[in-house]
Structures are given as structure tokens and as C-alpha cells.
Amino acid sequence: MNNFTIKIRMSVLLLSILVSLSSGKVQAQTVISGTVTDSDTKETLVGVNILVKGKVVGTISDLSGKYSLNVNQEPPLTLVFSMVGYNTQEIEITSSQSSLDVQLIETAILGQEVVVSASRVEESVLQSPVSVEKLDIIAIRDAPQASFYDAINNMKGVEMSTQSLLFKSFNTRGFNANGNVRTVQLIDGMDNQAPGLNFSVGNIVGISELDLESVELLPGASSALYGPNAINGILLMNSKSPFLYQGLSASVKTGIMDESNRSKAATGFYNFSARYAKAISDKFAFKINFEYLTADDWQANDFRDQSLLNGSTIETGSPQNNPAYNGVNIYGDETNVNMLSVGQSMVAAGVLPSSALAAIPNSSVSRTGYRERDIADYGTKSVKFNAALHYRINDNIEAVLQGNLGFGTTVYTGADRYSLKDFTMGQYKAELRASNWYLRAYTTQERSGDAFAVGTAAQGINEAWKASTQWFPEYVGAYAQAVGAGLPADQAHQAARAFADQGRYMPGTAEFQNALNAVTSRPIPGDQNGVGAKFVDSSNLYHFEGSYNFSEYINFAEFVVGANYRIYDLNSNGTIFALDENGDEFNINEYGGYIQGSKKLFDDRFKLTASARYDKNENFEGQWSPRVSGVFTKGNHNFRASYQTGFRIPTNQDQYIDLNTPQARLIGGLPFFAGRYNLNANSGYTLANVTSYGGAVLADTQPNSPVYQQSIQQATDIAIQRATEFITQQVQAGNIPPSEAPAAIAALVPTLVPGIAAQLVPVNAAAANIDQLQPYETKEFKPERVKSFEVGYKGIWGSKLLVDAYAYFNRFENFNGSQVLIQDASDSGLVGPNPLTGLNLIGVGPGGRNVYSMPVNRTEIIKSWGWAASLDYKLSKGYTIGGNVSYNTLSNLDELAETGFQPSFNTPEYRYVLNFANREVVENLGFALAYRWQGEFAWQSSFVNPAVSTRQLSVIPAYGTFDAQVSYKIKSIKSILKVGGSNLFSKGYTQAWGNPTIGTMYFISLTFDEFLN
């Protein structure tokens, strides 16, 4: 890996030298200076961007609105004057002139944004070939939310999954998820994913709002230009250039987070950020950013019972009425057993009289759990550093060295709730760029710090105090004793739990904290000293890419080509990922390339764009991703249609995870795992198949079953034989007179039968149903693919109304899901299940059983479709009103339900946003209001109890939020005061199952900017 990094550095250095040498020719210099003013107010404008079209050279207007620009080129040339809120103005310089004063006109109509994400070239957002959303500096500044990342949720068709204050996952067009692996987030061209996890970590180590220039969102499949994993959308965040945004800026933000179910309902949050940028000369500029945030996080306090055992329901189950209670945000209570099975094992072991079985119910009981707030670290904090050096090698080429480093403590949801404590991620980039090409090399370094799995930690604390092998027999024995003493069942359960829980570690005690520290210091899954909950990951990503636009050399069409090479360097210290034959963790190599061509036809009214991309991951076959789109323009009306494809490479964990958890061994889907765990010779069986088989076995253990009756008769015959042998020995020893032998045998047989039957019944029941088991055949593991068709319209009506609408249809193939396999682990040498133990489903026989969970491709085709529309209208006196609505659904849900497949669509059918704003109601005073609503839907994920998920009971209720802000420009101190709140007048809401309840946030901020831009 070090060699790879050195090669990148040497390549960039060599290219820099070559560029410098090639630009050594002496050129004439043009010097232009002047003043930029507002055409209406005649006030000078500060911070206006002035660029030479087609080059990287440029400058900004200073605090007095003046500028001076040196260009190593003789006229003709074109200067581009731009500033957010004003129409961009291009002025051609045809003769030698030294003075040029410019007046900019405030934007009069909507839809003037320029985007680059849709085609990797600059184009009007109105004429984009695919759907694209954008937040510019003004939209970010005026958002009625405490952070710009929250404002993304108001974009058309965007959903958020809030797992904590800082950890949020965005999504579009269905299949929302915590830690979303179907969307991609780029910051200044760098993939913001954690390399070991393959999903972006929200904005916990992202970009500072002070340094954010724009946010662009492409909903839906985007692989044709951006490669793997952009199957549901891509978010691009671009920072400010130190050449164009100079000076000092700083922001202080504070407020109150309020939610009634938290440990302390109302708590403060504090946020400070600062940015300094300076152009030392026309050649060299730098910037430095710092941000710090601290708060008491939102808390996950869903205590509903998701066990569905013993006749309980989500709404009615509680620790008082259900011994097998399993609270959504209670952990450690996931461990449960059947009381009768425990009782039978105790009888067989001779520690419980057989007569006690009559008092033990055929029901489940779980261990006593702990609340999430007792274990997770809710002391959220985030520290971000950013620095960049920009050097203009000449007027055409700019070099950038950039580093982003973030530290954070927060919580996120996966198969467990994870407390990310002192999580660190750094991104470091070297880049060369011109107006028509770029070369970029960067690395992402992830360090998990003291992160741990909350649920696993709770189980570990329970086991450290008292092993389940001791706790459950104590509970069952105490229950039988209580019933025998005449207590009713509910009181007997209370007495049994009180007995088994004697001395239990309680939150707040030294014993509890010591156990928690011990469990969270041991890597998952633990060692001989006990359960481990620590999440260890120090994986790295190395990425190199480039792109070239041939517009200078090809006139009849515009062509762009690009390529990339990527290496994942997995490193979990042997705790999460599989090891190769040398005892090392794996590296994963990927590469890809694309070409795009676009051509304007029919008097420039129709633009046809076509692209093709090829990507290869070393573990999978190559993937082609074509895209074709067309945009027809008539005046301010643009009609578009496109066909796109996308794909998702299975995550690094889906490929190489090898982790033994209390529930199952998690293994990757690559072929070598089947050989490593002998799944080819000794087949596994699906959980559904084994569950069906287990039901049949359980039925044959009941007294009315023929198998049970035959087993009792067999047990009686064996008991007679054993009693006869024993009494005969006693007679021969002279201990029993021969005449009393028959009576002694008859008296002994009934005492032997229960113990023998307890062993025979389950074995015979298993053998009688063994033919129901069907071996699972492992299949090739493939990337997930989508084919997407979309039509849309974007246009301006009467210079005041902006309309944007689209409809899409998606077809998913090779959808990635999980498969649980049960394997007989006996060492009998038999191929397949041992007929005497039947996969040890009921805990008998030698060897036990192995439980695996692995990712597989579903054979079902998944079809989804939807539409979205937005309207934005400019009223008189600066008022704006608008809104958007979106609809998403699965079109073949009934067909999927017949196969039992849970696609985890996790998306409401309808959601809408309404907004009303005025940037300047009176001089310097503005406001913005937004109302967001979404309907209810069922959430499916590995965090949800399977029984709840299967029955579609994990419902996320509908909710609406109202956000507002008022801002005031204090020009005398070059600052903006902003007061606002989110989720005003509404109760708390959750966005995913098991996630925290989001309450009301009140905030006030003061932002200083030397250029007020």
C-alpha cells in the first residue's frame, strides 16, 4: 500500500513538472481593473468572482468593490462576473484596456443555477439531462434549520434517516437505510464513505458550513458517470476556493434540544466554527477551517415489546405481563429460551424432579435487559479541521493539496446500535485541474476509536455477572418452586426473576461500570475472558482518478472521458474481516472508466447525451453502465427523457466479513467461505426450512403424538431392561430376596421412564422429520443492478414560476439480501445432517450446530416507480412561496410477498414540503418557513426483530415538522444574526425503527464574514 501511495505522489509530482515546463513560454500580459456595483442601488459589491472563461485564473472584488486581474494572454478574452443572487455576466475583452467597471443585476427569475454533477460539465440546471437539485450559498444561509445537512431533507424526493444528532443518512427513490450503502456522498470529489463500512458517515467528519459553496443532488441511478454504489443517488458538496472566497469568517451557534422522553428533556448544544482564507498572490492561496460541536444527543427510548412471544403484541407487551419481553431499545433481553426445554434438560441432568415438569409452561423467558441510555455514550461531540493550499501553476492549471480531519462521538444504527466513541476519519487529496481536465489522488483513513456495539455490550454485562447457562435454570427452578407453593403464574414469574436477578449489576454502580468497561475493551466477539463489544476498524481507501473534456479539439460534439483506480485496504486487527492463507486481511482492487458524448441538434433545441462506463472489481465480473438522455428546449421550457443503469458492488463486509456473534457467524458471500466452512460438503439449511422442521419436531414431542407414544413405549422397554439388570445384581449380591425381585423391578421402572423418555423423545422426533430438511445450494454472488427510465420537465412560466417534475420506473436485479443457514456440526463423518440429532435443533447429540448469516442475491425482480414535482413562485416585494411533493412505491409488492422476501423499501408513499420566505422583508431583515410531512410506512432491516419485520409491524408513524428562522444583517459588524427552530409545535418523531426520537431544536447564531458573502 505504501508503494501505491508513493506512485501516486510521484505521478502527481512528475505531471506538475511537465506542466510547468510546457508552460514556460513567455506570453503577453493583460491587466484589467475596475469596480463592481449593484445596478439598482449603485452600492459596491464585495466578494464578486471574476474569472477568465476557459482558464483557472481569477480574482474577487475587495471590501471597496474594486478588483485587479493579471492575465497572461492578449485579447480577445472573456471575463465572467458572478455572485450568488445576481445574474452572471460575461464581458468580452477585444482590445487592450486597463479599466472595466461592471454593474450586476440582481437575479430576476428562478432557475439560473449552473450545475456540474449531471454531466460532469457546466450546464444550466434547466437543461440538465437528468433530475438534479441544488442548494447554493443563499439557500444554505437562509435554511430554517440548524444545519445545512438538515436542509437537504427539504429537497424534492429526499428522505433522511436520523440515527443521532450528527449521524444522518440521506436517500432518494426507495430502499432507505441506516448507513445507506446505495447512495454516495462526495466532498470536493472525495468519496466520504468509511472504507470499512462502505457508507458515508453523515456530516460527523464532513464539511464545515462556513466553507460550503454548494450542494448538488442527483436522485436515482448515477453509476454511468460516478461508478459503483451510486444506485439510489449521489450528493456532491463543494467547498469554497480560497482565491474566490477570502478573508475571515466565524460563527457561534447555540440553542436548546428538547424532547420529553430524554433523561433530561431540555439540554443545550454549542457550535463554533471559523474559516480563514487568503490569496498571497495571483499564484498562491490557502484556507484553514475549524469547527467544534458538543451536545447531549437525541435518545432512543422505544420500550415497546418486539418479541411477539407468549401471546404479546407490540402495543400490549411489557416486562410485567410478558416474561420474554424484548424492548426495542432495551438490550440484553434478546437472549431467550423455552422454559419447558430448560426444564427437560434439568430433569435429564438430575437437578429437577420429573414431577416438576407439570408446573413449567411451554413458553419463553428472556433475560433482564438494560436501556440504551445506560450504555451508549450520548455525549455527542464533533471536531473538524480542514486546510488547503492552492497554487496556480499558470493561467490554465491549478494545483491543490487538501486535508480534512474529523473526530466525533455519536451513535448509529446497523444490525445493532453502535456507540461511535472518538471515531476518527481523515481525507487527504492532491489534485491538478484545469477548465477542461483534472487529475485527483486521495486517501481516506478510518479509525474506529473506542466504538462498540450497544446490544452486544448489554449481553456481555449480563454474561459477565451471571452466565445464561446458570441464569435460565435458576429462573425455571424458582418458577417451579413458586408454583408448587401455590403462587399464580404472574406472581411466580416475578418471584423467579427476582431470584435469578439477585446481585445483578445495576447502572450507576461501580460493578456495572467495570463490567461495561471490560466488555467494550474487548474486540467483537470476545475471547476466553468474556464477550467483546468493541468495534475495531482501521481500514483505508486509496483512490486515483482523472477526466478530460475534448471540447477544445472536437467541435461537432462535446466528449468527456474519465477513469479511476481504487484500493480498499481492510484492517480490523483480525476481528471483523476474514484472513487469507498468510494470516493477513484482504485488499480489494477496483478500476473503471467512462466516455460521454453530447451533441446539440435541430438548431440547438435538442441535446442528445450518451455515455458508457465499465467497472471491474477483482471479486466480481465487470459491469457496464450505459446512459442515454435527451433534452428538448423551447424557450424557457425543457423536456427530458433518459435511460440509466446503475450497480452496487457488495460492501467490503458483504465480501469478507468473518465475525462470530452470539446469534450467528457472519460470513461474506464470496465463494471461498463455502469451502472454508465446509458448506459444499456439509450443506447448510435455510432458517425457514429449519424453522418448519423444528415445528414438526416440536409437534412430535407432545403427548398426543404417535412418535411420543412410541418413545414412551420404547423408554418403558429400556427401563424394564435396566431395572431388571439392576435388581438382578442386587439379588445376586444378597441385598434383595429373590421373591421380592418382581415387585422391586415394578417399583423401579416408573422412576426410570421419565429420564429415558426425556432423551428419547426429542431424538425420535428429529429422526421422524429429517426428510423435511432441504440442503441450500450456494450460488454465485453478484453485484446488484438497476435499470431506470425517467421523463421530466423543467421550465419557467412568466419569469416568476419555476416548475420541475419527473416520473421514473426502476427495475432491480440481483438484489442483495441476507440468508441464515444452519449446519450440523457433529463430527460423525456423515455428509449432511446427523439423523440421530437432526441438526441439534433441540440441543441433543454431540457437536452441536453452526449458524451462519451470509449475503446472497435474491432471484426476484424488484420493480419500483414514482414521481415528484415542485413549484417555486416569486411574489412581489421579494416574497417566495413554493413546495414539492414526491411519490414512491413498489409496483410488484404482492408478488414479492408471496415469496416471503422483505425488500426493505423503507419509504413512505407520499411526502411533501411547503415553504414561504423573504430574504429582505425590510432592509436587512429576512425570514424563511418550511413545513415537511411524510406518511407512515413499515421499516425493515437487520435491527428489527424478524417476527416483527415479517408481519410488517415495524411501522414508522406519519409526522409533520414546522421549521422557521428569522435573520438580520448587521452590516456594521459584517455579521448575520439568525434565530430559529425546527420541529416547532409538534411532538417528537422517529425516522427509522429503533432510532432516537427527534424533538424540538431552538437555535440562535451569529455569523461574521469579512466579505458578507
Tab-separated table of N, CA, C and O in Angstrom, residues 791-842:
chain	number	residue	atom	x	y	z
A	791	VAL	N	-38.676	10.379	-17.259
A	791	VAL	CA	-39.078	11.522	-18.086
A	791	VAL	C	-39.275	12.700	-17.147
A	791	VAL	O	-39.636	12.527	-15.959
A	792	GLY	N	-39.025	13.907	-17.656
A	792	GLY	CA	-39.144	15.060	-16.783
A	792	GLY	C	-39.347	16.344	-17.550
A	792	GLY	O	-39.162	16.402	-18.780
A	793	TYR	N	-39.713	17.360	-16.795
A	793	TYR	CA	-39.911	18.700	-17.366
A	793	TYR	C	-39.390	19.721	-16.365
A	793	TYR	O	-39.580	19.584	-15.149
A	794	LYS	N	-38.723	20.741	-16.884
A	794	LYS	CA	-38.288	21.853	-16.042
A	794	LYS	C	-38.423	23.130	-16.859
A	794	LYS	O	-37.871	23.219	-17.968
A	795	GLY	N	-39.124	24.083	-16.320
A	795	GLY	CA	-39.328	25.297	-17.095
A	795	GLY	C	-39.798	26.457	-16.246
A	795	GLY	O	-40.178	26.303	-15.075
A	796	ILE	N	-39.754	27.639	-16.864
A	796	ILE	CA	-40.141	28.878	-16.194
A	796	ILE	C	-41.347	29.452	-16.921
A	796	ILE	O	-41.359	29.573	-18.153
A	797	TRP	N	-42.357	29.785	-16.130
A	797	TRP	CA	-43.582	30.358	-16.674
A	797	TRP	C	-43.678	31.812	-16.219
A	797	TRP	O	-43.692	32.105	-15.019
A	798	GLY	N	-43.709	32.701	-17.177
A	798	GLY	CA	-43.915	34.104	-16.883
A	798	GLY	C	-42.826	34.730	-16.041
A	798	GLY	O	-43.095	35.699	-15.334
A	799	SER	N	-41.646	34.186	-16.080
A	799	SER	CA	-40.457	34.695	-15.380
A	799	SER	C	-40.544	34.609	-13.865
A	799	SER	O	-39.609	34.975	-13.159
A	800	LYS	N	-41.663	34.081	-13.332
A	800	LYS	CA	-41.822	34.032	-11.878
A	800	LYS	C	-42.106	32.643	-11.327
A	800	LYS	O	-41.940	32.412	-10.126
A	801	LEU	N	-42.539	31.725	-12.154
A	801	LEU	CA	-42.903	30.391	-11.685
A	801	LEU	C	-41.950	29.355	-12.265
A	801	LEU	O	-41.830	29.218	-13.485
A	802	LEU	N	-41.254	28.634	-11.390
A	802	LEU	CA	-40.366	27.554	-11.800
A	802	LEU	C	-41.065	26.230	-11.514
A	802	LEU	O	-41.465	25.960	-10.377
A	803	VAL	N	-41.208	25.420	-12.549
A	803	VAL	CA	-41.861	24.111	-12.438
A	803	VAL	C	-40.835	23.028	-12.744
A	803	VAL	O	-40.111	23.104	-13.744
A	804	ASP	N	-40.775	22.029	-11.877
A	804	ASP	CA	-39.857	20.900	-12.093
A	804	ASP	C	-40.608	19.632	-11.729
A	804	ASP	O	-41.158	19.519	-10.624
A	805	ALA	N	-40.631	18.669	-12.652
A	805	ALA	CA	-41.361	17.421	-12.398
A	805	ALA	C	-40.671	16.272	-13.116
A	805	ALA	O	-40.033	16.454	-14.155
A	806	TYR	N	-40.798	15.095	-12.535
A	806	TYR	CA	-40.258	13.902	-13.183
A	806	TYR	C	-41.055	12.673	-12.759
A	806	TYR	O	-41.757	12.676	-11.729
A	807	ALA	N	-40.956	11.633	-13.554
A	807	ALA	CA	-41.504	10.321	-13.215
A	807	ALA	C	-40.465	9.283	-13.609
A	807	ALA	O	-39.747	9.451	-14.603
A	808	TYR	N	-40.358	8.217	-12.829
A	808	TYR	CA	-39.335	7.207	-13.100
A	808	TYR	C	-39.888	5.802	-12.894
A	808	TYR	O	-40.903	5.599	-12.206
A	809	PHE	N	-39.226	4.858	-13.503
A	809	PHE	CA	-39.519	3.430	-13.285
A	809	PHE	C	-38.192	2.705	-13.136
A	809	PHE	O	-37.298	2.854	-13.981
A	810	ASN	N	-38.043	1.929	-12.069
A	810	ASN	CA	-36.805	1.195	-11.796
A	810	ASN	C	-37.054	-0.305	-11.807
A	810	ASN	O	-38.104	-0.784	-11.354
A	811	ARG	N	-36.050	-1.029	-12.294
A	811	ARG	CA	-36.083	-2.487	-12.279
A	811	ARG	C	-34.767	-2.980	-11.666
A	811	ARG	O	-33.686	-2.772	-12.232
A	812	PHE	N	-34.853	-3.604	-10.491
A	812	PHE	CA	-33.675	-4.086	-9.775
A	812	PHE	C	-33.481	-5.582	-10.008
A	812	PHE	O	-34.442	-6.359	-9.929
A	813	GLU	N	-32.224	-5.958	-10.250
A	813	GLU	CA	-31.864	-7.361	-10.410
A	813	GLU	C	-30.726	-7.702	-9.452
A	813	GLU	O	-29.932	-6.841	-9.076
A	814	ASN	N	-30.642	-8.964	-9.072
A	814	ASN	CA	-29.587	-9.449	-8.155
A	814	ASN	C	-29.599	-8.668	-6.853
A	814	ASN	O	-28.546	-8.368	-6.278
A	815	PHE	N	-30.785	-8.347	-6.377
A	815	PHE	CA	-30.906	-7.548	-5.158
A	815	PHE	C	-30.217	-8.280	-4.015
A	815	PHE	O	-30.392	-9.480	-3.827
A	816	ASN	N	-29.402	-7.547	-3.261
A	816	ASN	CA	-28.656	-8.165	-2.165
A	816	ASN	C	-29.528	-8.296	-0.922
A	816	ASN	O	-30.109	-7.308	-0.456
A	817	GLY	N	-29.595	-9.505	-0.393
A	817	GLY	CA	-30.300	-9.767	0.851
A	817	GLY	C	-29.448	-10.676	1.710
A	817	GLY	O	-28.321	-11.035	1.354
A	818	SER	N	-29.955	-11.074	2.853
A	818	SER	CA	-29.198	-11.950	3.746
A	818	SER	C	-29.878	-13.309	3.840
A	818	SER	O	-31.092	-13.430	3.666
A	819	GLN	N	-29.075	-14.324	4.102
A	819	GLN	CA	-29.580	-15.681	4.233
A	819	GLN	C	-28.962	-16.323	5.474
A	819	GLN	O	-27.736	-16.336	5.630
A	820	VAL	N	-29.806	-16.825	6.359
A	820	VAL	CA	-29.338	-17.547	7.539
A	820	VAL	C	-29.316	-19.029	7.219
A	820	VAL	O	-30.306	-19.591	6.737
A	821	LEU	N	-28.176	-19.669	7.480
A	821	LEU	CA	-28.009	-21.105	7.221
A	821	LEU	C	-27.667	-21.824	8.516
A	821	LEU	O	-26.885	-21.324	9.329
A	822	ILE	N	-28.257	-23.019	8.688
A	822	ILE	CA	-27.983	-23.869	9.837
A	822	ILE	C	-27.234	-25.103	9.325
A	822	ILE	O	-27.653	-25.738	8.364
A	823	GLN	N	-26.137	-25.427	9.969
A	823	GLN	CA	-25.308	-26.556	9.549
A	823	GLN	C	-25.076	-27.494	10.737
A	823	GLN	O	-24.772	-27.040	11.847
A	824	ASP	N	-25.228	-28.799	10.498
A	824	ASP	CA	-24.929	-29.780	11.531
A	824	ASP	C	-23.422	-29.795	11.783
A	824	ASP	O	-22.632	-29.977	10.858
A	825	ALA	N	-23.019	-29.588	13.016
A	825	ALA	CA	-21.598	-29.513	13.340
A	825	ALA	C	-21.073	-30.788	13.985
A	825	ALA	O	-19.967	-30.805	14.510
A	826	SER	N	-21.863	-31.870	13.961
A	826	SER	CA	-21.392	-33.113	14.581
A	826	SER	C	-20.214	-33.672	13.800
A	826	SER	O	-20.074	-33.458	12.594
A	827	ASP	N	-19.374	-34.399	14.473
A	827	ASP	CA	-18.188	-34.977	13.832
A	827	ASP	C	-18.420	-36.445	13.476
A	827	ASP	O	-17.518	-37.268	13.554
A	828	SER	N	-19.672	-36.769	13.085
A	828	SER	CA	-19.997	-38.168	12.788
A	828	SER	C	-19.367	-38.641	11.488
A	828	SER	O	-19.310	-39.831	11.221
A	829	GLY	N	-18.913	-37.689	10.664
A	829	GLY	CA	-18.354	-38.067	9.372
A	829	GLY	C	-19.405	-38.206	8.299
A	829	GLY	O	-19.096	-38.461	7.136
A	830	LEU	N	-20.671	-38.045	8.659
A	830	LEU	CA	-21.748	-38.144	7.688
A	830	LEU	C	-21.812	-36.877	6.844
A	830	LEU	O	-21.495	-35.794	7.303
A	831	VAL	N	-22.214	-37.027	5.591
A	831	VAL	CA	-22.452	-35.872	4.735
A	831	VAL	C	-23.900	-35.472	4.920
A	831	VAL	O	-24.810	-36.259	4.670
A	832	GLY	N	-24.128	-34.238	5.368
A	832	GLY	CA	-25.490	-33.813	5.638
A	832	GLY	C	-25.803	-33.948	7.105
A	832	GLY	O	-24.940	-34.230	7.928
A	833	PRO	N	-27.084	-33.782	7.464
A	833	PRO	CA	-27.447	-33.787	8.885
A	833	PRO	C	-27.337	-35.167	9.514
A	833	PRO	O	-27.589	-36.180	8.868
A	834	ASN	N	-26.934	-35.195	10.755
A	834	ASN	CA	-26.885	-36.437	11.510
A	834	ASN	C	-28.315	-36.865	11.826
A	834	ASN	O	-29.041	-36.148	12.499
A	835	PRO	N	-28.772	-38.025	11.334
A	835	PRO	CA	-30.171	-38.413	11.540
A	835	PRO	C	-30.522	-38.618	13.008
A	835	PRO	O	-31.692	-38.588	13.373
A	836	LEU	N	-29.524	-38.803	13.859
A	836	LEU	CA	-29.816	-39.008	15.276
A	836	LEU	C	-29.987	-37.698	16.022
A	836	LEU	O	-30.573	-37.652	17.096
A	837	THR	N	-29.429	-36.626	15.490
A	837	THR	CA	-29.516	-35.339	16.195
A	837	THR	C	-30.334	-34.305	15.439
A	837	THR	O	-30.756	-33.319	16.026
A	838	GLY	N	-30.565	-34.506	14.142
A	838	GLY	CA	-31.393	-33.572	13.384
A	838	GLY	C	-30.944	-32.141	13.502
A	838	GLY	O	-31.713	-31.268	13.875
A	839	LEU	N	-29.680	-31.875	13.204
A	839	LEU	CA	-29.090	-30.532	13.281
A	839	LEU	C	-29.050	-30.001	14.706
A	839	LEU	O	-28.870	-28.821	14.936
A	840	ASN	N	-29.230	-30.881	15.677
A	840	ASN	CA	-29.182	-30.466	17.076
A	840	ASN	C	-30.136	-29.310	17.367
A	840	ASN	O	-29.850	-28.440	18.171
A	841	LEU	N	-31.252	-29.324	16.651
A	841	LEU	CA	-32.207	-28.225	16.777
A	841	LEU	C	-32.703	-28.083	18.208
A	841	LEU	O	-33.018	-26.995	18.670
A	842	ILE	N	-32.773	-29.210	18.922
A	842	ILE	CA	-33.280	-29.161	20.294
A	842	ILE	C	-32.190	-29.474	21.296
A	842	ILE	O	-32.440	-29.892	22.413
